[in-house]
Amino acid sequence: MGAPGTRKTPEPTDDQWRRMLRYGTATRAEPGDVLFAAGDRWYDLVLVESGAVDIVREPLKWIEETRIATLGPRSFAGELGLLNGQRAFLTARVSEPGLVHRIDHASLQRMMAEDDELCDLMLRTLWARREQLRRGPAAWTLKIIGSGRSRDAVALRRYAERLDLVHTWADIDDPEVATAYANHGFSTDDLPVAIVQGENLPNATPGELAELLGLAYAAEDDATVDLAVVGAGPAGLAAAIYGASEGLQTVLLDAVAPGGQSSATSRIENYLGFPFGVSGDDLTAQASLQAIKFGVHVIAPCEAVRLDPGTGPLELTLADGAVVHARAVVVTTGVAYRSLDLDRWKEFEGAGIHYAASTLELRQVAGGEVVVVGGANSAGQAAVALAASGCRVHLVVRADDLGRQMSSYLVDRITEDVRIDVHTGTQVTALDGGDVLERVTLSSQGGTGEQAIECRGLFCFIGAEPATDWLGEFERDDDGFLHTGADVVGLGEAWRDLGRMPLPFETSVPRVFAAGDVRRGSMKRVAAAVGEGSSAVASVHRALAAAEVFA
């Protein structure tokens, strides 16, 4: 929003400003009036026609109030959280009398749906503000304090980064950081701690943080939606975006955060439109912003544990007992990572063992020696990214041939990189370390020898299993992948009553669809998942039109 006394927000044209005013309600504003306050949810976008409005970070226990920006005529006050229900973390207070126009959430969504030019202006401005705020004193409104070697702290930090929250990370392993926070009212037993608006949340979890920030499922959200998408990987994001852009009231649920397995990919080289590649994090961030643009309500972390069919709305039961009612559901829960059956594996997860090579993990191991396990593209991409960050990489492949499952362009890049040592016909057989992983033992499959490697991290990419256990009696293959469309064999009474066969991507339960890695026969590629998610929505429209299901 700019430094104090400045205005960085792009000024709308006269015509754009007139069109924006049509969506608001005019209100006289006097000095001291609070237009929205830190902690407010679904607060109004405020257009400043005359006068001035200060954007302030309210005082915290250890620091006084800070003015972030002053907004004058022909500007608007608001932040990206306006679009997804995140509680305000800053306060807008009138500093000079004037006239303002309030645009409530429903009117804001209507404006963005009806006027593409205003939608682009709003989205670009709110995104730019979010990026500015991440680098300034506003980031002190959410501080995450923990050890970079702690699984719980890393999970909390990953959640904040995947949701693109304005926050500050403090690694308590740094002596200067430990000294700075010595008098903040918590002990090492309380770590990780999230300090939200100056208040400590000890032993914080992503779920608790989401509750405080307004990003968890709430009673006020309890209404029947047209479409619920379960799983926010590429397939889920695509389904949610296409559903919402075509007029369906859409909610997107994920047990962790948007991104799915694609967020574990450091670089996707063969995705259409990105000749220089794109990281999974960047692709997820842009897709999440696009979903919010179209009015998708993104809720995470939010784990679905049961799906009950019926003649009316489907019922999605969440882990906390809440129920989401939806006219149709698209399941895009993807797959769960496989692990090695080794002593101390669980102990080192998040403390040296990783299933992703995103920016977060790369920062933790940069310049160190690491082990990557796996022979498919995800392992190869991770090895290349780690080497580029200055790591000495040991790529451990069970097969005798690196090219058996890996694309040739990756094989060529790996074999030409002097920073990557390839160990084919080899397995990891032991783990060792104190509180964190410090070394691994590699053994050749022929039993000809062992090698101990001191390492800062082990990255595991050995495949995954479909996350379908929560779906009860849904028809699946022997490996747990969901049958859809023509693959569905057991057509029960519900289908006879409907008088139709399952549509493309429809599961054995009417109005429940599946897309992406969780579906039998999927290609297990990001581009394919995006295509399946969007295509599934076409079948959703056909099913709802045929069934004439009403909320």
Coordinates of C-alpha atoms in Angstrom, one line a residue:
M1 CA 0.0 0.0 0.0
G2 CA 3.1 2.2 0.0
A3 CA 5.2 3.8 2.7
P4 CA 3.6 6.3 5.1
G5 CA 2.5 9.4 3.4
T6 CA 2.6 7.9 -0.1
R7 CA 0.0 6.3 -2.3
K8 CA 1.2 3.4 -4.5
T9 CA -2.2 2.2 -5.6
P10 CA -2.8 2.7 -9.3
E11 CA -5.4 5.4 -9.9
P12 CA -8.4 4.3 -11.9
T13 CA -9.5 6.2 -14.9
D14 CA -12.5 8.5 -14.7
D15 CA -14.7 5.9 -16.4
Q16 CA -13.4 3.0 -14.2
W17 CA -14.0 5.1 -11.1
R18 CA -17.6 5.9 -12.1
R19 CA -18.2 2.2 -12.7
M20 CA -16.8 1.2 -9.4
L21 CA -18.9 3.7 -7.5
R22 CA -22.1 2.0 -8.9
Y23 CA -21.4 -1.0 -6.7
G24 CA -20.9 0.9 -3.4
T25 CA -23.0 2.7 -0.8
A26 CA -21.9 6.3 -0.1
T27 CA -21.1 7.2 3.5
R28 CA -19.8 10.4 5.2
A29 CA -16.5 9.7 7.0
E30 CA -15.2 11.7 10.0
P31 CA -11.7 11.6 11.5
G32 CA -11.4 8.6 13.8
D33 CA -14.0 6.5 12.1
V34 CA -12.9 2.9 11.7
L35 CA -13.9 1.6 8.3
F36 CA -12.6 -1.9 9.1
A37 CA -10.6 -3.3 11.9
A38 CA -8.0 -6.0 12.4
G39 CA -10.0 -9.2 13.0
D40 CA -13.0 -8.4 10.8
R41 CA -14.1 -11.1 8.4
W42 CA -15.9 -10.4 5.1
Y43 CA -15.3 -6.7 5.6
D44 CA -16.1 -4.1 2.9
L45 CA -13.9 -2.8 0.1
V46 CA -13.8 1.0 0.7
L47 CA -13.6 3.5 -2.1
V48 CA -12.2 6.9 -1.0
E49 CA -13.9 9.7 -3.0
S50 CA -12.6 12.5 -0.8
G51 CA -10.7 12.8 2.5
A52 CA -8.0 10.5 3.6
V53 CA -7.8 7.0 5.2
D54 CA -4.8 5.7 7.2
I55 CA -4.0 2.0 7.0
V56 CA -2.4 1.0 10.3
R57 CA -0.9 -2.0 12.0
E58 CA -2.4 -1.9 15.5
P59 CA -0.1 -1.8 18.5
L60 CA 1.4 -5.1 19.5
K61 CA 2.7 -6.0 23.0
W62 CA 6.2 -5.0 22.1
I63 CA 5.7 -2.2 19.6
E64 CA 3.5 0.8 19.0
E65 CA 1.0 1.3 16.3
T66 CA 2.5 1.7 12.8
R67 CA 1.0 3.6 9.9
I68 CA 1.5 1.5 6.8
A69 CA 0.0 3.9 4.2
T70 CA -2.3 6.8 3.7
L71 CA -4.9 6.6 1.0
G72 CA -6.4 9.7 -0.6
P73 CA -9.1 10.5 -3.2
R74 CA -9.6 8.1 -6.1
S75 CA -8.1 5.1 -4.2
F76 CA -9.6 2.1 -2.4
A77 CA -8.8 0.4 1.0
G78 CA -8.7 -3.4 1.2
E79 CA -6.4 -6.4 0.9
L80 CA -6.5 -9.8 -0.8
G81 CA -8.3 -11.4 2.2
L82 CA -11.4 -9.5 1.0
L83 CA -11.9 -12.2 -1.6
N84 CA -11.4 -15.4 0.5
G85 CA -12.7 -14.5 3.9
Q86 CA -9.4 -14.1 5.7
R87 CA -9.8 -11.8 8.7
A88 CA -8.3 -8.3 8.3
F89 CA -4.9 -8.0 9.8
L90 CA -4.7 -4.2 9.4
T91 CA -7.1 -1.4 10.4
A92 CA -8.5 1.4 8.1
R93 CA -9.1 4.6 10.1
V94 CA -10.3 8.0 8.6
S95 CA -7.7 10.7 9.1
E96 CA -9.4 13.5 7.0
P97 CA -13.1 13.9 6.6
G98 CA -14.7 13.1 3.3
L99 CA -16.9 10.7 1.4
V100 CA -16.4 7.0 1.1
H101 CA -18.3 4.2 -0.7
R102 CA -18.6 0.8 0.9
I103 CA -18.7 -2.3 -1.4
D104 CA -19.8 -5.4 0.5
H105 CA -18.5 -8.9 -0.4
A106 CA -21.5 -9.9 -2.5
S107 CA -21.3 -6.6 -4.5
L108 CA -17.5 -7.0 -4.9
Q109 CA -18.0 -10.5 -6.3
R110 CA -20.7 -9.2 -8.7
M111 CA -18.4 -6.4 -9.9
M112 CA -15.6 -8.8 -10.6
A113 CA -18.0 -11.1 -12.5
E114 CA -19.6 -8.4 -14.5
D115 CA -16.7 -6.1 -15.4
D116 CA -13.5 -7.8 -16.6
E117 CA -11.6 -4.6 -16.7
L118 CA -12.4 -3.7 -13.1
C119 CA -11.8 -7.3 -12.1
D120 CA -8.2 -7.2 -13.5
L121 CA -7.5 -3.8 -11.9
M122 CA -8.8 -5.0 -8.5
L123 CA -6.9 -8.3 -8.7
R124 CA -3.6 -6.8 -9.8
T125 CA -3.8 -4.2 -7.1
L126 CA -4.7 -6.5 -4.3
W127 CA -2.0 -9.0 -5.3
A128 CA 0.6 -6.3 -5.5
R129 CA -0.4 -5.1 -2.0
R130 CA -0.1 -8.6 -0.6
E131 CA 3.4 -8.8 -2.0
Q132 CA 4.3 -5.4 -0.5
L133 CA 2.8 -6.2 2.9
R134 CA 4.8 -9.4 3.1
R135 CA 8.0 -7.3 3.1
G136 CA 7.1 -4.7 5.6
P137 CA 5.9 -4.2 9.2
A138 CA 2.5 -5.6 8.4
A139 CA 4.2 -9.0 8.5
W140 CA 4.6 -8.7 12.2
T141 CA 0.9 -9.3 12.7
L142 CA 1.6 -13.0 12.2
K143 CA 4.9 -14.4 13.5
I144 CA 5.8 -18.1 13.4
I145 CA 8.5 -19.1 15.8
G146 CA 10.0 -22.5 15.9
S147 CA 13.0 -24.7 15.0
G148 CA 13.8 -25.2 11.3
R149 CA 14.5 -28.8 12.3
S150 CA 11.0 -29.4 13.9
R151 CA 8.4 -31.2 11.8
D152 CA 5.6 -29.3 13.4
A153 CA 7.3 -25.9 12.8
V154 CA 8.0 -26.8 9.2
A155 CA 4.4 -27.9 8.7
L156 CA 3.2 -24.6 10.1
R157 CA 5.6 -22.6 8.0
R158 CA 4.7 -24.5 4.9
Y159 CA 1.0 -23.8 5.5
A160 CA 1.6 -20.1 5.8
E161 CA 3.7 -20.1 2.6
R162 CA 1.3 -22.2 0.6
L163 CA -1.6 -19.9 1.6
D164 CA 0.6 -16.9 0.8
L165 CA -0.1 -15.4 4.2
V166 CA 1.6 -12.1 5.2
H167 CA 3.9 -13.4 8.0
T168 CA 7.3 -13.5 9.5
W169 CA 9.3 -16.6 10.2
A170 CA 11.8 -16.7 13.1
D171 CA 14.1 -19.7 13.5
I172 CA 14.7 -20.2 17.3
D173 CA 17.9 -22.1 16.5
D174 CA 19.5 -18.8 15.7
P175 CA 21.0 -17.4 19.0
E176 CA 20.1 -13.9 18.0
V177 CA 16.5 -14.9 17.4
A178 CA 16.3 -16.8 20.7
T179 CA 17.6 -13.7 22.5
A180 CA 15.1 -11.4 20.8
Y181 CA 12.1 -13.6 21.8
A182 CA 13.3 -14.5 25.3
N183 CA 10.8 -12.2 26.9
H184 CA 7.8 -12.9 24.7
G185 CA 6.0 -15.1 27.2
F186 CA 6.6 -18.6 25.9
S187 CA 9.0 -21.5 26.6
T188 CA 10.7 -24.0 24.3
D189 CA 7.9 -26.5 25.3
D190 CA 5.4 -24.1 23.6
L191 CA 7.1 -24.3 20.2
P192 CA 6.1 -23.8 17.5
V193 CA 4.4 -20.6 18.5
A194 CA 2.2 -18.4 16.3
I195 CA 1.9 -14.8 17.5
V196 CA -1.3 -13.5 16.0
Q197 CA -1.9 -9.8 16.5
G198 CA 0.5 -9.9 19.5
E199 CA -1.2 -12.9 21.2
N200 CA 0.7 -16.1 21.6
L201 CA -0.7 -19.4 20.2
P202 CA 1.5 -22.1 21.8
N203 CA 2.0 -25.4 20.0
A204 CA 0.3 -24.0 17.0
T205 CA -1.1 -26.2 14.3
P206 CA -2.2 -25.2 10.8
G207 CA -5.8 -25.9 11.8
E208 CA -5.7 -23.6 14.8
L209 CA -4.1 -20.9 12.8
A210 CA -6.7 -21.2 10.1
E211 CA -9.4 -20.9 12.7
L212 CA -7.9 -17.6 14.0
L213 CA -7.4 -16.2 10.6
G214 CA -10.9 -17.0 9.3
L215 CA -9.7 -19.6 6.8
A216 CA -11.3 -22.7 8.4
Y217 CA -14.8 -24.0 7.7
A218 CA -17.2 -22.0 9.9
A219 CA -20.8 -22.3 10.9
E220 CA -21.6 -19.2 8.9
D221 CA -20.4 -21.1 5.8
D222 CA -23.0 -23.8 6.3
A223 CA -25.1 -23.5 3.2
T224 CA -25.7 -25.9 0.3
V225 CA -23.3 -25.2 -2.5
D226 CA -23.5 -26.2 -6.1
L227 CA -20.1 -27.8 -6.2
A228 CA -17.7 -29.1 -3.5
V229 CA -14.2 -30.0 -4.7
V230 CA -12.2 -32.2 -2.3
G231 CA -8.5 -31.8 -2.9
A232 CA -6.7 -28.6 -4.1
G233 CA -4.0 -30.0 -6.4
P234 CA -4.0 -29.1 -10.1
A235 CA -7.1 -31.2 -10.9
G236 CA -9.0 -29.7 -7.9
L237 CA -8.0 -26.1 -8.6
A238 CA -9.0 -26.5 -12.3
A239 CA -12.4 -28.0 -11.4
A240 CA -13.0 -25.2 -8.9
I241 CA -12.0 -22.5 -11.3
Y242 CA -14.1 -23.9 -14.2
G243 CA -17.1 -24.5 -11.9
A244 CA -17.1 -21.0 -10.3
S245 CA -16.4 -19.3 -13.7
E246 CA -19.4 -21.0 -15.1
G247 CA -21.8 -19.9 -12.4
L248 CA -21.6 -22.7 -9.8
Q249 CA -21.3 -21.7 -6.2
T250 CA -18.1 -23.6 -5.4
V251 CA -16.1 -24.5 -2.3
L252 CA -12.6 -26.0 -2.5
L253 CA -11.4 -28.1 0.5
D254 CA -8.0 -29.5 1.2
A255 CA -6.6 -31.4 4.1
V256 CA -3.3 -29.4 4.0
A257 CA -3.2 -26.4 1.6
P258 CA -3.6 -25.7 -2.1
G259 CA -1.0 -27.3 -4.3
G260 CA -1.2 -31.1 -3.8
Q261 CA 1.7 -33.1 -5.1
S262 CA 2.5 -30.5 -7.8
S263 CA 3.7 -28.2 -5.1
A264 CA 6.4 -30.8 -4.3
T265 CA 7.8 -30.3 -7.8
S266 CA 10.6 -27.8 -8.0
R267 CA 10.4 -27.4 -11.7
I268 CA 7.8 -28.5 -14.3
E269 CA 9.5 -28.4 -17.7
N270 CA 6.9 -29.7 -20.1
Y271 CA 3.8 -27.7 -19.1
L272 CA 2.1 -25.9 -22.0
G273 CA 3.0 -22.2 -22.1
F274 CA 6.0 -22.2 -19.9
P275 CA 9.1 -22.7 -22.2
F276 CA 11.5 -22.0 -19.4
G277 CA 9.6 -24.2 -16.9
V278 CA 7.6 -23.3 -13.9
S279 CA 7.9 -24.4 -10.2
G280 CA 5.0 -26.2 -8.6
D281 CA 4.8 -23.4 -6.0
D282 CA 4.4 -20.7 -8.6
L283 CA 1.8 -22.6 -10.6
T284 CA -0.2 -23.2 -7.4
A285 CA 0.0 -19.6 -6.4
Q286 CA -1.3 -18.3 -9.7
A287 CA -4.1 -21.0 -9.8
S288 CA -5.1 -20.2 -6.3
L289 CA -5.4 -16.5 -7.1
Q290 CA -7.4 -17.4 -10.2
A291 CA -9.8 -19.5 -8.0
I292 CA -10.3 -16.6 -5.6
K293 CA -10.9 -14.2 -8.5
F294 CA -13.9 -16.3 -9.6
G295 CA -15.3 -16.5 -6.1
V296 CA -14.2 -20.0 -5.1
H297 CA -14.3 -20.3 -1.3
V298 CA -11.0 -22.0 -0.5
I299 CA -10.9 -23.7 2.9
A300 CA -7.7 -25.3 4.3
P301 CA -6.7 -27.3 6.3
C302 CA -10.0 -29.1 6.0
E303 CA -10.0 -32.9 5.8
A304 CA -13.1 -34.7 4.5
V305 CA -13.6 -38.1 6.2
R306 CA -16.9 -39.3 4.8
L307 CA -19.2 -38.7 1.8
D308 CA -22.8 -39.7 2.1
P309 CA -25.0 -39.9 -1.1
G310 CA -28.7 -39.3 -1.2
T311 CA -31.5 -38.1 -3.3
G312 CA -30.9 -34.5 -2.2
P313 CA -27.7 -32.7 -1.5
L314 CA -24.6 -34.9 -0.9
E315 CA -23.2 -34.6 2.6
L316 CA -19.4 -34.2 3.1
T317 CA -18.4 -34.8 6.7
L318 CA -15.3 -33.1 7.9
A319 CA -12.8 -34.3 10.5
D320 CA -14.2 -31.9 13.1
G321 CA -17.7 -33.2 12.5
A322 CA -19.0 -30.3 10.4
V323 CA -21.0 -31.1 7.3
V324 CA -20.8 -29.5 3.9
H325 CA -23.9 -29.9 1.7
A326 CA -23.3 -29.9 -2.0
R327 CA -25.4 -30.7 -5.1
A328 CA -22.3 -32.3 -6.7
V329 CA -18.8 -33.3 -5.6
V330 CA -15.6 -33.7 -7.5
V331 CA -13.0 -35.8 -5.7
T332 CA -9.4 -34.8 -6.5
T333 CA -7.7 -36.1 -3.4
G334 CA -4.7 -37.4 -5.4
V335 CA -2.3 -39.7 -3.8
A336 CA -0.4 -40.1 -0.5
Y337 CA 3.4 -40.3 -0.5
R338 CA 5.0 -43.7 0.1
S339 CA 7.8 -44.0 2.6
L340 CA 10.7 -46.4 3.1
D341 CA 10.3 -49.1 5.8
L342 CA 13.2 -48.1 7.9
D343 CA 13.8 -47.6 11.6
R344 CA 13.4 -43.9 12.7
W345 CA 11.7 -42.9 9.4
K346 CA 8.7 -41.3 11.2
E347 CA 11.1 -39.7 13.7
F348 CA 13.0 -37.9 10.9
E349 CA 10.0 -36.8 8.8
G350 CA 10.1 -33.1 8.7
A351 CA 13.5 -33.2 10.5
G352 CA 15.6 -34.1 7.5
I353 CA 13.2 -36.3 5.5
H354 CA 11.1 -34.5 2.9
Y355 CA 8.6 -35.4 0.2
A356 CA 8.9 -32.1 -1.7
A357 CA 11.7 -30.0 -3.1
S358 CA 9.9 -26.7 -3.0
T359 CA 11.5 -23.3 -2.2
L360 CA 11.1 -24.0 1.5
E361 CA 13.0 -27.2 1.5
L362 CA 15.7 -25.8 -0.9
R363 CA 16.4 -23.0 1.6
Q364 CA 16.8 -25.5 4.4
V365 CA 19.5 -27.6 2.7
A366 CA 21.1 -25.1 0.3
G367 CA 24.8 -25.8 0.0
G368 CA 24.7 -29.1 1.8
E369 CA 24.9 -32.8 0.9
V370 CA 21.6 -34.5 0.2
V371 CA 20.1 -37.8 -0.9
V372 CA 17.2 -38.1 -3.4
V373 CA 15.4 -41.4 -3.6
G374 CA 13.4 -42.4 -6.7
G375 CA 13.7 -43.0 -10.4
A376 CA 10.8 -41.1 -11.9
N377 CA 10.5 -37.5 -13.1
S378 CA 9.7 -36.0 -9.7
A379 CA 13.0 -37.4 -8.3
G380 CA 14.9 -36.2 -11.3
Q381 CA 13.5 -32.7 -11.1
A382 CA 14.3 -32.5 -7.4
A383 CA 17.8 -33.6 -8.0
V384 CA 18.4 -30.9 -10.6
A385 CA 16.8 -28.2 -8.4
L386 CA 18.9 -29.2 -5.4
A387 CA 22.1 -29.2 -7.4
A388 CA 21.2 -25.7 -8.7
S389 CA 20.9 -24.5 -5.1
G390 CA 24.5 -25.6 -4.4
C391 CA 23.8 -29.1 -3.0
R392 CA 25.9 -32.1 -3.6
V393 CA 23.2 -34.6 -4.6
H394 CA 23.2 -38.4 -4.4
L395 CA 20.4 -39.8 -6.6
V396 CA 19.5 -43.3 -5.4
V397 CA 17.6 -45.4 -7.9
R398 CA 16.6 -49.0 -7.3
A399 CA 16.5 -49.9 -11.0
D400 CA 19.7 -50.6 -13.0
D401 CA 18.7 -48.0 -15.7
L402 CA 18.1 -44.4 -14.9
G403 CA 16.0 -44.0 -18.0
R404 CA 13.5 -46.7 -17.2
Q405 CA 10.9 -44.3 -15.7
M406 CA 12.5 -40.9 -16.2
S407 CA 12.1 -38.6 -19.3
S408 CA 15.2 -38.4 -21.5
Y409 CA 15.6 -34.7 -21.1
L410 CA 16.0 -35.1 -17.4
V411 CA 18.4 -38.1 -17.7
D412 CA 20.6 -36.0 -20.0
R413 CA 20.6 -33.1 -17.6
I414 CA 21.4 -35.3 -14.6
T415 CA 24.2 -37.2 -16.2
E416 CA 25.8 -34.0 -17.4
D417 CA 25.7 -32.3 -14.0
V418 CA 28.9 -32.9 -12.0
R419 CA 27.1 -32.1 -8.8
I420 CA 24.9 -35.1 -9.0
D421 CA 26.1 -38.7 -8.3
V422 CA 23.7 -41.4 -9.6
H423 CA 23.6 -44.7 -7.6
T424 CA 21.6 -47.2 -9.7
G425 CA 20.8 -50.6 -8.4
T426 CA 21.0 -49.2 -4.9
Q427 CA 18.7 -48.7 -1.8
V428 CA 18.8 -46.7 1.4
T429 CA 19.0 -49.2 4.2
A430 CA 19.6 -47.2 7.4
L431 CA 19.1 -43.7 8.9
D432 CA 21.1 -42.1 11.7
G433 CA 21.3 -38.8 13.6
G434 CA 20.3 -37.0 16.8
D435 CA 17.2 -34.8 16.7
V436 CA 17.6 -34.5 12.9
L437 CA 18.8 -36.7 10.1
E438 CA 22.6 -36.6 9.8
R439 CA 23.5 -39.6 7.7
V440 CA 22.1 -42.5 5.6
T441 CA 23.5 -45.8 4.5
L442 CA 23.3 -46.9 0.9
S443 CA 23.5 -50.6 -0.1
S444 CA 23.8 -52.1 -3.5
Q445 CA 21.1 -54.6 -4.4
G446 CA 23.7 -57.3 -5.1
G447 CA 25.0 -56.9 -1.6
T448 CA 28.5 -56.0 -2.8
G449 CA 28.9 -53.1 -0.5
E450 CA 27.6 -50.3 1.8
Q451 CA 28.3 -46.6 1.8
A452 CA 27.5 -44.1 4.6
I453 CA 26.7 -40.6 3.4
E454 CA 26.7 -37.6 5.7
C455 CA 23.7 -35.5 4.5
R456 CA 21.5 -32.6 5.5
G457 CA 18.4 -34.1 4.0
L458 CA 16.8 -37.1 2.3
F459 CA 14.1 -36.4 -0.4
C460 CA 11.8 -39.3 -1.1
F461 CA 10.0 -39.7 -4.4
I462 CA 9.1 -43.4 -4.6
G463 CA 5.5 -43.1 -5.7
A464 CA 2.2 -42.8 -3.8
E465 CA -1.1 -44.5 -3.1
P466 CA -4.6 -43.1 -3.9
A467 CA -6.2 -41.2 -1.0
T468 CA -9.6 -43.0 -1.3
D469 CA -9.9 -44.8 2.1
W470 CA -12.5 -42.2 3.3
L471 CA -14.9 -43.1 0.4
G472 CA -16.4 -46.2 1.8
E473 CA -18.2 -48.3 -0.7
F474 CA -17.2 -46.4 -3.8
E475 CA -16.1 -48.7 -6.7
R476 CA -12.3 -48.9 -7.0
D477 CA -9.7 -51.1 -8.6
D478 CA -7.4 -53.4 -6.7
D479 CA -4.9 -50.6 -6.1
G480 CA -7.6 -48.2 -4.7
F481 CA -8.0 -45.9 -7.7
L482 CA -11.6 -44.8 -8.4
H483 CA -13.6 -46.2 -11.3
T484 CA -15.2 -43.5 -13.4
G485 CA -17.4 -43.3 -16.5
A486 CA -17.4 -46.5 -18.6
D487 CA -15.2 -48.3 -16.1
V488 CA -18.0 -48.4 -13.5
V489 CA -19.3 -51.9 -13.4
G490 CA -21.7 -52.1 -10.5
L491 CA -24.7 -50.1 -11.5
G492 CA -27.1 -50.3 -8.6
E493 CA -30.6 -49.1 -7.9
A494 CA -29.7 -45.4 -7.9
W495 CA -28.6 -45.6 -11.5
R496 CA -31.7 -47.5 -12.5
D497 CA -33.8 -44.8 -10.9
L498 CA -31.9 -42.1 -12.9
G499 CA -32.3 -44.0 -16.1
R500 CA -28.8 -43.2 -17.3
M501 CA -25.2 -44.4 -17.3
P502 CA -22.3 -42.7 -15.4
L503 CA -21.1 -39.7 -17.3
P504 CA -17.4 -39.2 -18.0
F505 CA -15.5 -38.8 -14.7
E506 CA -18.6 -39.8 -12.7
T507 CA -17.9 -42.4 -10.1
S508 CA -20.1 -45.3 -9.0
V509 CA -22.1 -42.8 -6.9
P510 CA -24.3 -40.4 -8.9
R511 CA -23.2 -36.7 -8.9
V512 CA -19.8 -37.6 -7.4
F513 CA -17.0 -37.3 -9.9
A514 CA -13.2 -37.9 -9.8
A515 CA -10.3 -36.3 -11.6
G516 CA -6.6 -36.4 -11.5
D517 CA -4.3 -38.9 -9.9
V518 CA -7.0 -40.5 -7.8
R519 CA -8.9 -41.8 -10.8
R520 CA -8.1 -45.1 -12.5
G521 CA -6.5 -44.6 -15.9
S522 CA -5.3 -41.0 -15.3
M523 CA -2.0 -40.0 -16.8
K524 CA -0.4 -38.8 -13.6
R525 CA 0.8 -35.6 -15.2
V526 CA 0.0 -32.0 -14.2
A527 CA -1.4 -31.0 -17.6
A528 CA -3.6 -34.1 -17.7
A529 CA -4.9 -33.4 -14.2
V530 CA -5.8 -29.8 -15.2
G531 CA -7.6 -31.1 -18.2
E532 CA -9.5 -33.8 -16.2
G533 CA -10.6 -31.3 -13.5
S534 CA -12.0 -28.9 -16.1
S535 CA -13.6 -31.7 -18.1
A536 CA -15.3 -33.2 -15.0
V537 CA -17.2 -29.9 -14.5
A538 CA -18.8 -30.3 -17.9
S539 CA -20.2 -33.6 -16.6
V540 CA -21.3 -31.9 -13.4
H541 CA -23.4 -29.5 -15.4
R542 CA -25.0 -32.4 -17.3
A543 CA -25.7 -34.3 -14.1
L544 CA -27.3 -31.4 -12.3
A545 CA -29.4 -30.4 -15.2
A546 CA -30.7 -34.0 -15.6
A547 CA -31.3 -34.6 -11.9
E548 CA -32.9 -31.1 -11.3
V549 CA -31.4 -31.2 -7.8
F550 CA -32.1 -28.0 -5.8
A551 CA -30.5 -26.8 -2.6

